[in-house]
Amino acid sequence: MSELLGVAVLGAGHMGADHVRRLDRVVSGARVAAVADPDADRAKEAAAGIDGVAVHTTAEAALDAPGVEAVLIASPGEAHEEALLAAFARGLPVLCEKPMVPDSAGALRVVEAEARGGRRLAQIGFMRRYDPEYRRLKSLLDGGRLGRPLMLHCVHRNVSSPPHFTSAMLVTSSVSHEIDAARWLLGQELTAVTVLRPRPSAGAPAGLIDPQFVLFETERGALVDVEIFVNCGFGYEVRCEAVCESGSARIGEAHTLLVTAAGAAREEVPQDYLVRFADAYDRQVQAWVDATRRGRVTGPGAWDGYAASVAAEAGVRSLETGTRTPVVLAPRPALYDPS
Amino acid sequence: MSELLGVAVLGAGHMGADHVRRLDRVVSGARVAAVADPDADRAKEAAAGIDGVAVHTTAEAALDAPGVEAVLIASPGEAHEEALLAAFARGLPVLCEKPMVPDSAGALRVVEAEARGGRRLAQIGFMRRYDPEYRRLKSLLDGGRLGRPLMLHCVHRNVSSPPHFTSAMLVTSSVSHEIDAARWLLGQELTAVTVLRPRPSAGAPAGLIDPQFVLFETERGALVDVEIFVNCGFGYEVRCEAVCESGSARIGEAHTLLVTAAGAAREEVPQDYLVRFADAYDRQVQAWVDATRRGRVTGPGAWDGYAASVAAEAGVRSLETGTRTPVVLAPRPALYDPS
Amino acid sequence: MSELLGVAVLGAGHMGADHVRRLDRVVSGARVAAVADPDADRAKEAAAGIDGVAVHTTAEAALDAPGVEAVLIASPGEAHEEALLAAFARGLPVLCEKPMVPDSAGALRVVEAEARGGRRLAQIGFMRRYDPEYRRLKSLLDGGRLGRPLMLHCVHRNVSSPPHFTSAMLVTSSVSHEIDAARWLLGQELTAVTVLRPRPSAGAPAGLIDPQFVLFETERGALVDVEIFVNCGFGYEVRCEAVCESGSARIGEAHTLLVTAAGAAREEVPQDYLVRFADAYDRQVQAWVDATRRGRVTGPGAWDGYAASVAAEAGVRSLETGTRTPVVLAPRPALYDPS
Amino acid sequence: MSELLGVAVLGAGHMGADHVRRLDRVVSGARVAAVADPDADRAKEAAAGIDGVAVHTTAEAALDAPGVEAVLIASPGEAHEEALLAAFARGLPVLCEKPMVPDSAGALRVVEAEARGGRRLAQIGFMRRYDPEYRRLKSLLDGGRLGRPLMLHCVHRNVSSPPHFTSAMLVTSSVSHEIDAARWLLGQELTAVTVLRPRPSAGAPAGLIDPQFVLFETERGALVDVEIFVNCGFGYEVRCEAVCESGSARIGEAHTLLVTAAGAAREEVPQDYLVRFADAYDRQVQAWVDATRRGRVTGPGAWDGYAASVAAEAGVRSLETGTRTPVVLAPRPALYDPS
């Protein structure tokens, strides 16, 4: 192959600009054909130095730009539904950042629209599925050597939360990664969620319920627990232990440079998800470009985006009510049957 | 010092015989003065080869044997209350294996009897408090360097459960270690317990609810979660992570001999608590002998034994009802005020 | 940028075909413009499915093919000198697999030819310089936080050696990686080498001196020791510890998936350098393409290839004579002065 | 057993006083019967608070004190030969701190004296043989699962050296531990030693050759390398990797409390051999007391002390001459044949 896939990138903020850079310089087989952002200057800045890019202020215009064969949506979550429907209308393959659509009703509309079209077009940006550690764990679980998974113990810690981060966003923005990872690793839907509230850390902003401890139940009886702590102060840590019938497997404890100095052996902990998952972002986009050029969708799809939003909404209700809350999904269209 | 403390050992089963050996050959400053077991042959066998030991079939007779200055109770749990009261009546210091008394009503009677006597005499065999790793963790938490503890994540796995082990015993016999460890590490009483039931492992005996996932809340808002899995098949693992406001600390992952062979780097996992905690048992008894010779009680006491039995009973109720169950303690006698 | 760099790949064996795949599917900004191999079928097979590739049986023809702007040499080592000189004659930038030239006399001729041209064109395939762990170590050493490096302890193990691997090749083919890594990490030339011969392993082919233990001295007094063991049978391991004046740092012990099962906690050890260094190969070629498109050479150059061949030759002499052997370099042309 | 073994402790300095405390309070089955030190006050201070201890200023007087059945020699190395011969003359079992006798000629006289007596009486204080990690490694090697050992890679680091520590003492006082450990682990005598001198650390006192890199060859072709670095500044580290024909095993990397805080996962490194090997000292003396009470010697003996002093002397010569130096032992008396 040598023809490059022309991609329109919607959104030129932090994440969008990073995807523009990635498509231009890291990923093989693609080129940036258009960039759209309501802020024209921001769009121009992201596109600077790249040959043959159309710059627009609306998604529609970018989708219709010459040479656009696929779409990468990195605009704010509220704009995703409209952008996805516009891409579907044009038959364009899409890679859409998470959350697919923030509310589950909108997410369901996207699922239904894609299902009506009869062809899978959307991949959702659950990039952990492309992290080498998660993939090794998935492969181990699928191989069956350790028997059936019984529990997942997850830890998800950030140094600090961004301004305006709310207690609900610990579930909808942070734990949503574990929601997708659990569904994918276990191959099961979630059926209930309980959010527990230990006394907040003195390091959390006033009023923020941080940390939280979240429990998921699954359709075949597995239990998933997640510590989410977004103002832990000391590093970015994502760990997962799968406890199975005849063994346990853990990821997220990699150490690569062990320094012994001043009375301690130290392993530096990354401070940021862009460090920890840099490779996963690259692999995700490369895999999407490769599959798209072959006319396929191989990553997590609209159904996964919908299921994550339903579970996240149930989590927010549990956080508010303090009680176990069922996760109830609409019937799954046949388009999303596992192959 | 050279005078040896004369100890009566009650119970000459597996644990009792091991304590006889320990007092005779490992611990400094003590000697076995009497051994009692309803099975006289078993008592004789445990005492074989030791000079000057009286062998009896009743606890009372052993307590009254010449040279007995202290008592180590390793008889079955049902016999503990009577033995403790008999020791208190004679003013003898006691080291009593856990559970102090299986039911909380009996445990409370022991607390009240000791309180009436006005002098602390009993130490309870929560030997994890003497494990070097737990002690380093306790010392770190008490030092305050990591801020206030918010959560404890605990894992407790056995290769297989003994015959006749019941679902309730996962809480009363196994998790009771974490109950005491959590109270001790955090310096807080437990206030509620919830026992969750993932689908049982195919490796568990039919009818046994194994694994279980147990949640404790504490009086100052910490959350403690415990995976208890007594038929995990692959090793004896006891891990604990304390998540604090500005750091996290983990024990139970020690590796000491790392073997790389046949495509893997391997660390052998101990198969048995007697291997993992051999040192803790030795240190516990040495510390008890040392303190007793100086007329003091420095280890966990009758109040700790009582609090553990109340929490364990609440856990069993939660296992049966599936709901969160409060842990309600009687008022603590002044004798047990922290010094 | 969107113009793709046209690359001629010389050699379509195992390594060459892998580079063709990498340039076509992994690396951004390049395309395969020509493939050459004396075996025309092999060249065609490597080029299959790629648009616009010229296939040739000689290096010269491939270098002259339309659209060729740079050269990747992956032919056997004996063919490198001629290919490098041909590339230099055409002013083409080159990435040349190691060894640059097997004998140091030929390597010096390459250095002199490039120096005469007055412009750096060649990068040598010491891909460890692109491994994330090595880069973190290099960055730590350069930062000076641990003081001056005093010693490097290196381990280099292969599961088994290929057929026809000779005792000298443990030095020239395997330890050559440590030769370059040591020069790069320390920023110093090597001055002497001593090869020690423990009794060979029963797992080594008859007559092969395996393992060997190699010592390098450097111009500013550091000591480098390398265990090379190419029939260790159990895995591919590359470790390096830098011992500095105020601390030590180690790489090569990464663990990413820790499996506890059947009585042991296990970390799988990769069996192959293509697994361990897959990422380094990708990053090396991407970095070369990126620099070449900007008209620069940023990686290890012809001088590094020459220095490695001199040290390797001295190592082979030490292996034969059993004595410490000086490493004597020709004067370094100004072209290779550190910038 | 309940009769306590009466022990005379010779030397009441740092090490002697620690052994007095150990015999009195830690070890089971022994009591301190006499303490001797030329400094009478120091001897009295060490014996304070212990019942029935004779205090003397000469070794002879202490050996002849009532109740003395065994001797622990912790006086300066120059006094060991006379004390050992005095103990042999009285038929008293001895535990003698290392070095047994500083010069190999004196060490040989001790061996010959014990051999003339026809009965093994002396154990030498190579306490690493009682460290649980070393014992697991020894047991693994003896089991043969990994095949024949080919190499040992050893690291031995101290935070700083005591005043008046000389370059030769890096070999005689520090590496002597590795000398004994290598002989014991491999079950082979050493045949040659080479001491290499990297440029000294800026952290070493002026004139001290620190670090050094020491190579031992053994009678069946194994190679042992030792990094000795006694002013590393950052911690006390003792590591050993045994590379065998079908696997490798490492000790000395234990981690027990892993703290993640302030951007790093940290394991504290002990600062002192008394922390790292506290347990080994206790186990060594307990094992010696246990064996002595049964009339046996089970630990390293006078031959091991002699062999260590010959290898250390050869090491010092190699350090001075810069050349490989043979290690030549006198014929081994039959008394020391392995049983």
Coordinates of N, CA and C in Angstrom, one line a residue, chain D residues 34 258 283:
Chain D
A34 N 30.6 -16.3 81.3 CA 31.8 -15.5 81.6 C 31.9 -14.5 80.4
L258 N 6.8 -1.5 50.0 CA 6.9 -0.7 48.8 C 6.1 0.5 48.9
R283 N 20.3 -16.6 63.9 CA 20.2 -18.0 63.5 C 21.5 -18.7 63.6

